[in-house]
XYZ file of C-alpha atoms in Angstrom:
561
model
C -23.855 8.347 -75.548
C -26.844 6.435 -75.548
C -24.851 3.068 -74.923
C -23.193 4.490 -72.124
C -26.430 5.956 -70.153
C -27.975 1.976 -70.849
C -24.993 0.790 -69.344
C -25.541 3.006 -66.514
C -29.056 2.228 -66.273
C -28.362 -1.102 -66.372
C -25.716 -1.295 -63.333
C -28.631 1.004 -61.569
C -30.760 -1.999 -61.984
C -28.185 -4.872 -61.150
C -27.614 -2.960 -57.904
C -30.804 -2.719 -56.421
C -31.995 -6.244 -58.092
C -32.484 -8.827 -54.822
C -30.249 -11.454 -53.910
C -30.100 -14.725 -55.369
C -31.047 -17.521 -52.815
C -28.431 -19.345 -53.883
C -25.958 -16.650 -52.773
C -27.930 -16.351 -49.429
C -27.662 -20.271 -48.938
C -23.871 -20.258 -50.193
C -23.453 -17.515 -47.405
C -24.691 -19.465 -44.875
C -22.803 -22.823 -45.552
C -19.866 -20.613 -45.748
C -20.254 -19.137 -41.959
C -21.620 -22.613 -40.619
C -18.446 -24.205 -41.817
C -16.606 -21.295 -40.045
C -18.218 -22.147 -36.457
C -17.542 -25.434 -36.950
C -14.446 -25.062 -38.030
C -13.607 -22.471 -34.991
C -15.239 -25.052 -32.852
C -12.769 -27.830 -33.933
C -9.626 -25.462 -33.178
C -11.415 -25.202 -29.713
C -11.604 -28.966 -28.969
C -8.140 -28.997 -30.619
C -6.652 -26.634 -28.209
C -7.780 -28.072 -25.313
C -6.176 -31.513 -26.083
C -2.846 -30.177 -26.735
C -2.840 -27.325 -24.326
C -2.250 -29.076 -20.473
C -5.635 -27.684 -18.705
C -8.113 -30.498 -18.586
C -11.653 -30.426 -20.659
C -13.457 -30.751 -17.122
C -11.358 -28.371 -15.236
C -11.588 -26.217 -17.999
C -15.684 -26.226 -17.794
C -15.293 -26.228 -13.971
C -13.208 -22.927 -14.025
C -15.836 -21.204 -15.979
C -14.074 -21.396 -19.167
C -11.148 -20.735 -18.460
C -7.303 -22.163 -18.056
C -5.133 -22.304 -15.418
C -5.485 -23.011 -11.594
C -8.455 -21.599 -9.820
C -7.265 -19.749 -6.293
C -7.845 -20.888 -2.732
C -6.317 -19.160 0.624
C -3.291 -21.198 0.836
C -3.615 -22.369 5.232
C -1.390 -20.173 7.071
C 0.507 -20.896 10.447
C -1.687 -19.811 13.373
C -1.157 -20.322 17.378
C -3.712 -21.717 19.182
C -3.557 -19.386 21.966
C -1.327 -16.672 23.302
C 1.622 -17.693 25.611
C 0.438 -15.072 28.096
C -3.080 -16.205 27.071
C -3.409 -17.148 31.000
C -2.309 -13.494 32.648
C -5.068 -11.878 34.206
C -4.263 -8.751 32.401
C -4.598 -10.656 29.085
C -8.575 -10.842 27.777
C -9.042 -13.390 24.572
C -12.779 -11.868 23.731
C -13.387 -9.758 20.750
C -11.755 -6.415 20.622
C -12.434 -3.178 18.765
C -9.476 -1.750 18.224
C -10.468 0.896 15.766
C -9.768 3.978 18.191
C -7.023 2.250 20.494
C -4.794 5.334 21.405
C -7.840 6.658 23.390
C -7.324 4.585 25.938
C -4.449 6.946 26.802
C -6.681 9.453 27.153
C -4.618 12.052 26.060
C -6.040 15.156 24.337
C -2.677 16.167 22.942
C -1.984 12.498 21.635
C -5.457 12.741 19.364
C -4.799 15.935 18.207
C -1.149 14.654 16.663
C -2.872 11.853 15.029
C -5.615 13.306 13.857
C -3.471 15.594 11.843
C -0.765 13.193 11.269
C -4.040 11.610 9.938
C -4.348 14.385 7.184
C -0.906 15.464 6.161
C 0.962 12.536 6.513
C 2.491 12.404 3.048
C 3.143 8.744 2.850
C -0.331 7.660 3.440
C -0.766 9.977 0.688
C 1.054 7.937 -1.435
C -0.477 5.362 -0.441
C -3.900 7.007 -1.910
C -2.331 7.193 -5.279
C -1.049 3.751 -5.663
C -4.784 2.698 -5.082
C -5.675 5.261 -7.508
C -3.246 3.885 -10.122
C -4.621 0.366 -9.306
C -8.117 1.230 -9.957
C -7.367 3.219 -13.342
C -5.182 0.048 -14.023
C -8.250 -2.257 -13.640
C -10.633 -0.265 -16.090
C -7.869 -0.615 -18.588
C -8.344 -4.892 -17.900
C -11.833 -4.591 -18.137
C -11.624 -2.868 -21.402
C -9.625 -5.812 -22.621
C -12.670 -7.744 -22.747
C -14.288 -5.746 -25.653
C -12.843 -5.372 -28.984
C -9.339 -4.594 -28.813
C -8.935 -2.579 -31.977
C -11.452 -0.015 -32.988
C -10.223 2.335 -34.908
C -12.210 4.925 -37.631
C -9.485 5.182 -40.649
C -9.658 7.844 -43.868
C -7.290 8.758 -46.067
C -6.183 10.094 -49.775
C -3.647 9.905 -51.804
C -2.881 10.356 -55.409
C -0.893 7.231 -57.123
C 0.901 6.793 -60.535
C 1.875 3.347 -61.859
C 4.718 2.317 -64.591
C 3.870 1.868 -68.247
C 6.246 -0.223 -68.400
C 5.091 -3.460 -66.288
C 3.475 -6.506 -67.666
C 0.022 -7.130 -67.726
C -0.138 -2.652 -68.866
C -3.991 -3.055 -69.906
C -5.178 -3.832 -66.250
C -4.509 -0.178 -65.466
C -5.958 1.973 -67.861
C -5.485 5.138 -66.238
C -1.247 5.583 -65.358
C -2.731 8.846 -62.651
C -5.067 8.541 -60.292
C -7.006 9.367 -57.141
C -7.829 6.868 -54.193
C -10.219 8.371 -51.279
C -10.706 5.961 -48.206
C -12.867 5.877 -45.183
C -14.022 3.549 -42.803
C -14.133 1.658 -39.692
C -11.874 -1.438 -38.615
C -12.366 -3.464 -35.623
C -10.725 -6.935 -34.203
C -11.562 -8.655 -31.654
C -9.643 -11.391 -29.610
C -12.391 -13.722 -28.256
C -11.735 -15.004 -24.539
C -12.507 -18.200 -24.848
C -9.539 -19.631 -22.437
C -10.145 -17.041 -19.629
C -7.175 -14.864 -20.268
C -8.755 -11.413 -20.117
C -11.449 -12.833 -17.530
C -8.344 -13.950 -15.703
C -6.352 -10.478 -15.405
C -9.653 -8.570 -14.587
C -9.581 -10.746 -11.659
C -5.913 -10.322 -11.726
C -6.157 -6.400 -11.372
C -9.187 -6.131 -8.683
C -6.253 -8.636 -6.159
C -4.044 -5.932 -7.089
C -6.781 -3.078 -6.074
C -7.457 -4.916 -3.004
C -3.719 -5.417 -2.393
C -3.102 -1.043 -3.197
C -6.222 -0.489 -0.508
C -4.788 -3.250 2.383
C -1.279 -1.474 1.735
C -2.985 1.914 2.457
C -4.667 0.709 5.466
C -1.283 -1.029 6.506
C 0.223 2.601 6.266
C -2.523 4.132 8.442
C -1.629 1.087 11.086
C 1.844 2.354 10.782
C 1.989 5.778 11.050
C -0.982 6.101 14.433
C 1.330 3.392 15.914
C 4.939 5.537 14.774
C 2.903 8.543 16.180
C 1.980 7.571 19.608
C 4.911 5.363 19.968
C 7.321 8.655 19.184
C 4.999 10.876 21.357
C 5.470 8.281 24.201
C 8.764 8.390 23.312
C 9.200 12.431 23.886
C 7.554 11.882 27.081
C 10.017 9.596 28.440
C 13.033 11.758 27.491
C 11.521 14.318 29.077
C 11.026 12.215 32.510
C 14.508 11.302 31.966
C 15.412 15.040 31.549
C 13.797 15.668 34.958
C 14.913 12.573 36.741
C 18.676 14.000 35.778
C 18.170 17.525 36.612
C 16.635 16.467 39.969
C 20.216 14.266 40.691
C 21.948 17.210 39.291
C 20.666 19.549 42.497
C 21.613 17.118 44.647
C 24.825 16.666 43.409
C 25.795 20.325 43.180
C 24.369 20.233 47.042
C 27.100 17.684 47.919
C 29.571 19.159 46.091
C 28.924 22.444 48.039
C 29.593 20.601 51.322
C 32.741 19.107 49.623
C 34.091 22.245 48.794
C 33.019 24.093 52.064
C 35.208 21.052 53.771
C 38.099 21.230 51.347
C 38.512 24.743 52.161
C 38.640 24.325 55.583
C 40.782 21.425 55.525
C 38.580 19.141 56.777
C 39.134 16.599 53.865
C 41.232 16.759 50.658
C 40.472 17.472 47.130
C 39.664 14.335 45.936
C 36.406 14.489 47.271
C 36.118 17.866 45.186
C 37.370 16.363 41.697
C 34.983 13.004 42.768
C 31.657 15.764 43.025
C 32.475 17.946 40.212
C 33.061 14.557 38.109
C 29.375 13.480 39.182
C 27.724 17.111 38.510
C 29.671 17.190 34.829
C 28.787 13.554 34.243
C 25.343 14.556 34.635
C 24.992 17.570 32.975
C 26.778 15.247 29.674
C 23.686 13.183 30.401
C 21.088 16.126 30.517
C 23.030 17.231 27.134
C 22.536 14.099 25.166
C 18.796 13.910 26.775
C 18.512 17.576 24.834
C 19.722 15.679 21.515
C 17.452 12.785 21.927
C 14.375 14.982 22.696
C 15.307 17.282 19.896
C 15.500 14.167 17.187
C 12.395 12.993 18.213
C 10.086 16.081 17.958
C 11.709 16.223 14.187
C 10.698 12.470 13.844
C 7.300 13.797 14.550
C 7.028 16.670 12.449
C 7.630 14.210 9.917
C 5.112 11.994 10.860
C 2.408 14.563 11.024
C 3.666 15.859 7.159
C 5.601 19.442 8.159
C 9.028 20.254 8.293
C 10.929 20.408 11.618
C 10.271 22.971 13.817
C 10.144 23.718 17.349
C 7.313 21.705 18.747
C 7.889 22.441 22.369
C 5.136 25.271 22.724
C 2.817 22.468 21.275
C 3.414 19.563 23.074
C 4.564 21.071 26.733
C 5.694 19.234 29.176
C 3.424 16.097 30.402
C 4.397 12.641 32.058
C 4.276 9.338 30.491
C 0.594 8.548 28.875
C -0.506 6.238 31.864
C -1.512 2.743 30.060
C -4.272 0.471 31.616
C -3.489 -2.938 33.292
C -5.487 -5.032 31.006
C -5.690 -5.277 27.215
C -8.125 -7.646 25.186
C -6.148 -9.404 22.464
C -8.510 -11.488 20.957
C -6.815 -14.924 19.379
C -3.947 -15.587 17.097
C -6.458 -16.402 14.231
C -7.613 -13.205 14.080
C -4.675 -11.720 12.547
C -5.695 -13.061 9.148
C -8.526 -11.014 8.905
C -7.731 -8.054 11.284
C -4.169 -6.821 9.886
C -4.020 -5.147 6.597
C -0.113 -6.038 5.505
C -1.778 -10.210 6.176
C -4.136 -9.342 4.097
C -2.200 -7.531 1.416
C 0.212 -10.516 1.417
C -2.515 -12.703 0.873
C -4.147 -10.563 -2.570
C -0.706 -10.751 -3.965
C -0.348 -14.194 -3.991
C -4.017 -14.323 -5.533
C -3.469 -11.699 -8.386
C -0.515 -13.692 -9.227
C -2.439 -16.957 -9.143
C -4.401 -15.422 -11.685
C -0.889 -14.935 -14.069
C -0.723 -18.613 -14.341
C -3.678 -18.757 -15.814
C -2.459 -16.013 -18.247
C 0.611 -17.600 -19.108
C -1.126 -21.103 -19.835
C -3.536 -19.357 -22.666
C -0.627 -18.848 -25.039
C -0.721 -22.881 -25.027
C -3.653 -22.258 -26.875
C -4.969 -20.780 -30.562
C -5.903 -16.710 -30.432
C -9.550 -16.504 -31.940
C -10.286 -13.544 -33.218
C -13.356 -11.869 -35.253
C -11.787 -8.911 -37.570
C -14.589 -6.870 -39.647
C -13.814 -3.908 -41.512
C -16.371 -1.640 -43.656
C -15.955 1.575 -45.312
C -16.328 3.651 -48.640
C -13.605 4.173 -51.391
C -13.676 6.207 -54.403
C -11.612 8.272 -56.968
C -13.714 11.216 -56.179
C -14.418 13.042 -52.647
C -18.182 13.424 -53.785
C -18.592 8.935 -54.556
C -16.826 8.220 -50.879
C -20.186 7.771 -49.899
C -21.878 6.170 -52.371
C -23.259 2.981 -51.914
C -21.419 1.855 -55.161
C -17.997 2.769 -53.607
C -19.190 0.450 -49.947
C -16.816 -1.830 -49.205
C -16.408 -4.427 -46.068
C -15.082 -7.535 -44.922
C -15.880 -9.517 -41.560
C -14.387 -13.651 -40.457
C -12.556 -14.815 -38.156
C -8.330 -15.486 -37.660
C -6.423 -17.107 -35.370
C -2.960 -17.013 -34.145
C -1.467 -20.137 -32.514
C 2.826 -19.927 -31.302
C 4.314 -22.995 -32.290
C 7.760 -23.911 -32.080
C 8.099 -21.767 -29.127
C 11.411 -23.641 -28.093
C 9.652 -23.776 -24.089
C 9.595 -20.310 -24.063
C 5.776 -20.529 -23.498
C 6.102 -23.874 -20.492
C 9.052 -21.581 -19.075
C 6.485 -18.683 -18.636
C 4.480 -20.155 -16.842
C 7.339 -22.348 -14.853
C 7.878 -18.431 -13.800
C 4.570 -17.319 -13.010
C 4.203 -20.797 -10.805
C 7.151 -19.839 -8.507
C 6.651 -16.373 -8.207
C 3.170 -17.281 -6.792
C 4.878 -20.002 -4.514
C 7.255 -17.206 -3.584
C 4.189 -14.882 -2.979
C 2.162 -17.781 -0.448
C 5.399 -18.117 1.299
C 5.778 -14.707 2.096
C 1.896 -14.331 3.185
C 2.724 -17.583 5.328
C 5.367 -15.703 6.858
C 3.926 -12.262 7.334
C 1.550 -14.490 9.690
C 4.029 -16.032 11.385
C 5.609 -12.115 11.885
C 2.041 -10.767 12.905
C 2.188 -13.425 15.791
C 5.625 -12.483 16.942
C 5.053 -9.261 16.886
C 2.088 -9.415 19.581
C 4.038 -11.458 21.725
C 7.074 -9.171 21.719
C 4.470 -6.265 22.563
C 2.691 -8.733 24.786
C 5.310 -9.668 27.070
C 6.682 -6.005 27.186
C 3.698 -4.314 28.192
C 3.054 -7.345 31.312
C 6.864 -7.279 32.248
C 7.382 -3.834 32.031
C 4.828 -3.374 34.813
C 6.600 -5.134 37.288
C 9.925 -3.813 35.910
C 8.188 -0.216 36.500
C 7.271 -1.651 39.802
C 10.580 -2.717 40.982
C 12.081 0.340 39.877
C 9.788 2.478 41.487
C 10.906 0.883 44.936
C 14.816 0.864 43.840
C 14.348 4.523 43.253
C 13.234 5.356 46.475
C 15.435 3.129 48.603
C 18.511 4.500 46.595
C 16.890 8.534 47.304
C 16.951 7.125 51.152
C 19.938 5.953 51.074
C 21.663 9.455 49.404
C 19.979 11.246 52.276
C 21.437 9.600 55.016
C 24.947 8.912 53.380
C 24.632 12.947 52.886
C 23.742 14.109 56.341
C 26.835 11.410 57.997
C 29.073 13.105 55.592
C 28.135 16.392 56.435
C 28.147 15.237 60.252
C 31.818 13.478 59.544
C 30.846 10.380 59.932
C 31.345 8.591 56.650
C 33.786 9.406 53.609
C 32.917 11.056 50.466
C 33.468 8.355 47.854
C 30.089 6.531 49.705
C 27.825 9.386 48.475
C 29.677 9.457 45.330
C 28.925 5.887 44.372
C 25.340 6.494 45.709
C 24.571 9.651 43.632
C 25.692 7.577 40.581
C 23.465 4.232 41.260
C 20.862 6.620 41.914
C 20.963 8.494 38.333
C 21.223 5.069 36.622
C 17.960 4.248 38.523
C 16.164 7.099 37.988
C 17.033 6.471 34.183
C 15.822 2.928 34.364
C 12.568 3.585 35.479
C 11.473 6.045 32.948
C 12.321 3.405 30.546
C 10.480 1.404 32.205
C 7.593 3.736 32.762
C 7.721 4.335 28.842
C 8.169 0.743 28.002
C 4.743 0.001 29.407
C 2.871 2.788 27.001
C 5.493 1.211 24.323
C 4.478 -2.098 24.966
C 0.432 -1.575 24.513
C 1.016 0.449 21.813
C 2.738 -2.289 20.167
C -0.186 -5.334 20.942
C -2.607 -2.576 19.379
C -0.444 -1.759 16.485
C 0.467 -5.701 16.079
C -2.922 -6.462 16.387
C -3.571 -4.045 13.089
C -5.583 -1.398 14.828
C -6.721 1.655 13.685
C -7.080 2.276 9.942
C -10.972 1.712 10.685
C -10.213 5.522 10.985
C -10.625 5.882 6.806
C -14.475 4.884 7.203
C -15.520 7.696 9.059
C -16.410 10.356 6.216
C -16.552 13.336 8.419
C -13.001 13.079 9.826
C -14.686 13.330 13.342
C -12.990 9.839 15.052
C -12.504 11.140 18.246
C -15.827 11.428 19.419
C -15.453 8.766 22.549
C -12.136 10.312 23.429
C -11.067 13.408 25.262
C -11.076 16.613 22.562
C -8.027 17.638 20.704
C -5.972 20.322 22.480
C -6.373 23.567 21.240
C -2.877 23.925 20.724
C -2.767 21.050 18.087
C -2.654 22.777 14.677
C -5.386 22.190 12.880
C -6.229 19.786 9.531
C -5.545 21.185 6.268
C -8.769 20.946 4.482
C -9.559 18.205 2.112
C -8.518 17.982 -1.220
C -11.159 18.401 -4.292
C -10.908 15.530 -6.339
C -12.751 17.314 -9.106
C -9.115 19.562 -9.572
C -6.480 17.674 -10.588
C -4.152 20.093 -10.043
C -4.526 20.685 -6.620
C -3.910 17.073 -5.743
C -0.648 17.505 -8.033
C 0.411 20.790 -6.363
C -0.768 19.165 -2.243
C 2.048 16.715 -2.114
C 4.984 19.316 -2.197
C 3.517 22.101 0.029
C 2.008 19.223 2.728
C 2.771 20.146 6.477
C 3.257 23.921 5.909
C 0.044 25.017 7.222
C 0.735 23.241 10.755
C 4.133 25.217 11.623
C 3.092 26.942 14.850
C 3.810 30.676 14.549
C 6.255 32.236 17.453
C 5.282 34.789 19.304
């Protein structure tokens, strides 16, 4: 007994007795020939991976290609640059559709604006992107952190050799502790997909933006639309009571066997014609107030109450354009294009760091005992801490291939930006040339319109007088339809064209900065009849963004009375 409490007294001692220096120096030598040896593996990496020592120290530490804007393929000027309706100086676009000034226009964006349920989409992809980057930026810490405990009760064989190293065949094992490892960056590869990951945020918020462009431009372009059916509707109704008129006189002749019934079957042909015309007017009127609804985020209904009847938003001669270089920074989908193919710049950099070792630092330390009460002893402490690494070898290319990939996806990627330039710059020009030539086109119509109603009224009263056939206000009535058509499409195609240049030009998604929602300010107020915004979503309740997407639009159905 008294042996075994000297024994204990003794280990008591040993345990709090200090450390011999030579332990403390033979500690030290041990981690400075660590760091020197992880220092040699460093240099050793960077001779057999294929980044350069001084390109390595110029990128910050880091492998891989650093990004630049690749150039992209700009006009100097606009082809129409020299039109007197065409203005090169700065423009703020940010509110465009109010130079319509058209109360009933606002009021469809504006909720449009708030309901539309693929900008809300949009909103969660940059959501995703930002929860995505956190989960980069965690990368940069240590990886593994984990707290680890445990028990368990063991038995070993009798039977194995060596029986004397386990006195005890039953026993108890109580663990608990804390692990942690820790994969050093010291070739840029988490640096490299943190930068990765804010491209991709930018890219989520452009695309966002690019669907705000999108959807004012689909809205005013489909109200415009509606407008110019309805013109179109009128135009035909207005040839429809003047055929019926000249059918009257055709029948009132018929009768009295003046003339014979061809003239009859020619004037009821006309009148039916027309009314067909009227009739698939109806159908294209009715498909675009549904394309609307859909736009503004509500199911189709009846919008007629709403919108009334109105003529064509009346566009102004001029617009200011700016110059084609401008497009790079002023359209979102440029400048979405152009974040892709720098987040995937980044991935070459990422694939060229498994050319090189892993470093890591693993340190574990924690208590273990046969008992629950000695866990937390200092006699039962137990920890280790030094570093690893992990180099691929004998990859079979597997690694070169990688980043053979990466390389011409990101070629792919600059191509694509280089071509959603060259797009942007078509797609001005197409909305350039229609909005100029559709005013002389509106123009010329305008006059063939009225010559043609001249020339039905006095082909008219010499029929009715006897002094011309039938089949000469026939053909009139029908050229005179056809031109009555022609200029509302022309009328439209001016509002059309505008819209386009602003919508080209990447206008209006400047409408995401306001905070208040209040971006009509300059313009003309929203009709009253406009249903109003739904109000906006808390993002403290998770649950009622979940539950907004399906039940979006529902609030803007316009009761009947």
């Amino acid at each position: 007994m008294g042996t075994q409490r000297a024994w204990r007294h003794r280990r008591r001692d040993h345990s709090n007795a200090p450390v011999p220096a030579s332990s403390v120096k033979a500690a030290y030598r041990s981690s400075a020939l660590a760091l020197k040896q992880t220092f040699l593996l460093v240099l050793l990496g960077l001779c057999c991976g294929c980044t350069p020592l001084g390109e390595y120290l110029s990128n910050g530490f880091e492998v891989g290609p650093d990004y630049k804007r690749p150039p992209a393929p700009v006009a100097s000027h606009w082809i129409d640059a020299d039109d007197a309706n065409v203005r090169s100086e700065d423009v703020d676009d940010s509110y465009w559709w109010g130079v319509f000034n058209d109360p009933i226009l606002n009021g469809l964006i504006q909720t449009a604006y708030a309901q539309n349920l693929t900008v809300r989409e949009a909103g969660f992809r940059v959501l995703r992107s930002r929860a995505r980057l956190g989960i980069s930026i965690g990368e940069l810490f240590p990886q593994t952190q984990v707290m680890e405990g445990g028990y368990k009760r063991e038995g070993v064989s009798v039977n194995v050799a060596n029986r004397f190293a386990t006195p005890n065949r039953w026993f108890s094992q109580w663990n608990y502790g804390f692990a942690m490892a820790w994969e050093l960056d010291f070739w840029g590869r988490f640096r490299r997909a943190v930068q990765a990951s804010e491209d991709v945020l930018d890219a989520s918020v452009e695309h966002y933006d690019a669907a705000l462009v999108t959807l004012i431009g689909d809205v005013a372009s489909t109200y415009v639309q509606i407008r110019t059916i309805q013109q179109q509707i009128a135009y035909a109704e207005q040839s429809l009571a003047l055929q019926k008129q000249s059918l009257e006189i055709a029948t009132a002749k018929f009768k009295g066997g003046a003339t014979t019934e061809v003239d009859v079957n020619q004037g009821q042909s006309d009148v039916s014609n027309t009314e067909a015309l009227i009739e698939q007017l109806q159908i294209n009127l009715r498909q675009a107030t549904n394309q609307l609804c859909i736009l503004m985020g509500m199911p189709p209904t009846d919008l007629s109450e709403m919108l009334g009847k109105g003529p064509i938003p009346t566009a102004p001669p001029e617009v200011v354009v700016g110059i084609p270089a401008d497009l790079i920074r002023r359209r979102p989908d440029v400048r979405r294009a152009e974040r892709l193919a720098a987040a995937q710049s980044e991935e070459i950099g990422i694939a060229e760091s498994d050319f090189y070792p892993q470093i890591s630092l693993n340190g574990t330390i924690g208590w273990s005992a046969e008992h629950p009460g000695g866990v937390f002893d200092r006699e039962g402490f137990l920890g280790s801490i030094g570093p690893s690494f992990q180099w691929p070898i004998l990859n079979y290319g597997r690694i070169w291939n990688n980043v053979q990939v990466q390389d011409a996806r990101f070629q792919e990627l600059v191509a694509n930006y280089q071509n959603t330039v060259l797009t942007a710059g078509q797609d001005v020009e197409n909305g350039l040339v229609t909005f100029l030539r559709s005013q002389k086109q509106a123009a010329d119509s305008t006059r063939a319109v009225s010559a043609e109603l001249a020339a039905f009224q006095e082909a008219f009263a010499q029929y009715k007088g006897g002094l011309t056939d039938y089949n000469r206000v026939v053909v009139i009535q029908e050229r005179l339809v056809s031109r009555q058509q022609s200029l509302a499409d022309a009328q439209g195609a001016i509002a059309q064209g505008l819209i386009q240049v602003y919508r080209s030009l990447g206008g209006g998604w400047q409408i995401r900065l306001q905070p208040d929602g209040n971006f009509f300010m300059p313009l003309a107020s929203p009709s009253p009849d406009v249903p109003p915004a739904p109000a906006p979503l808390d993002d403290e309740n998770p649950q009622e963004i979940q539950n907004a997407a399906p039940d979006a639009g529902t609030v803007v159905i316009p009761e009947s009375n």
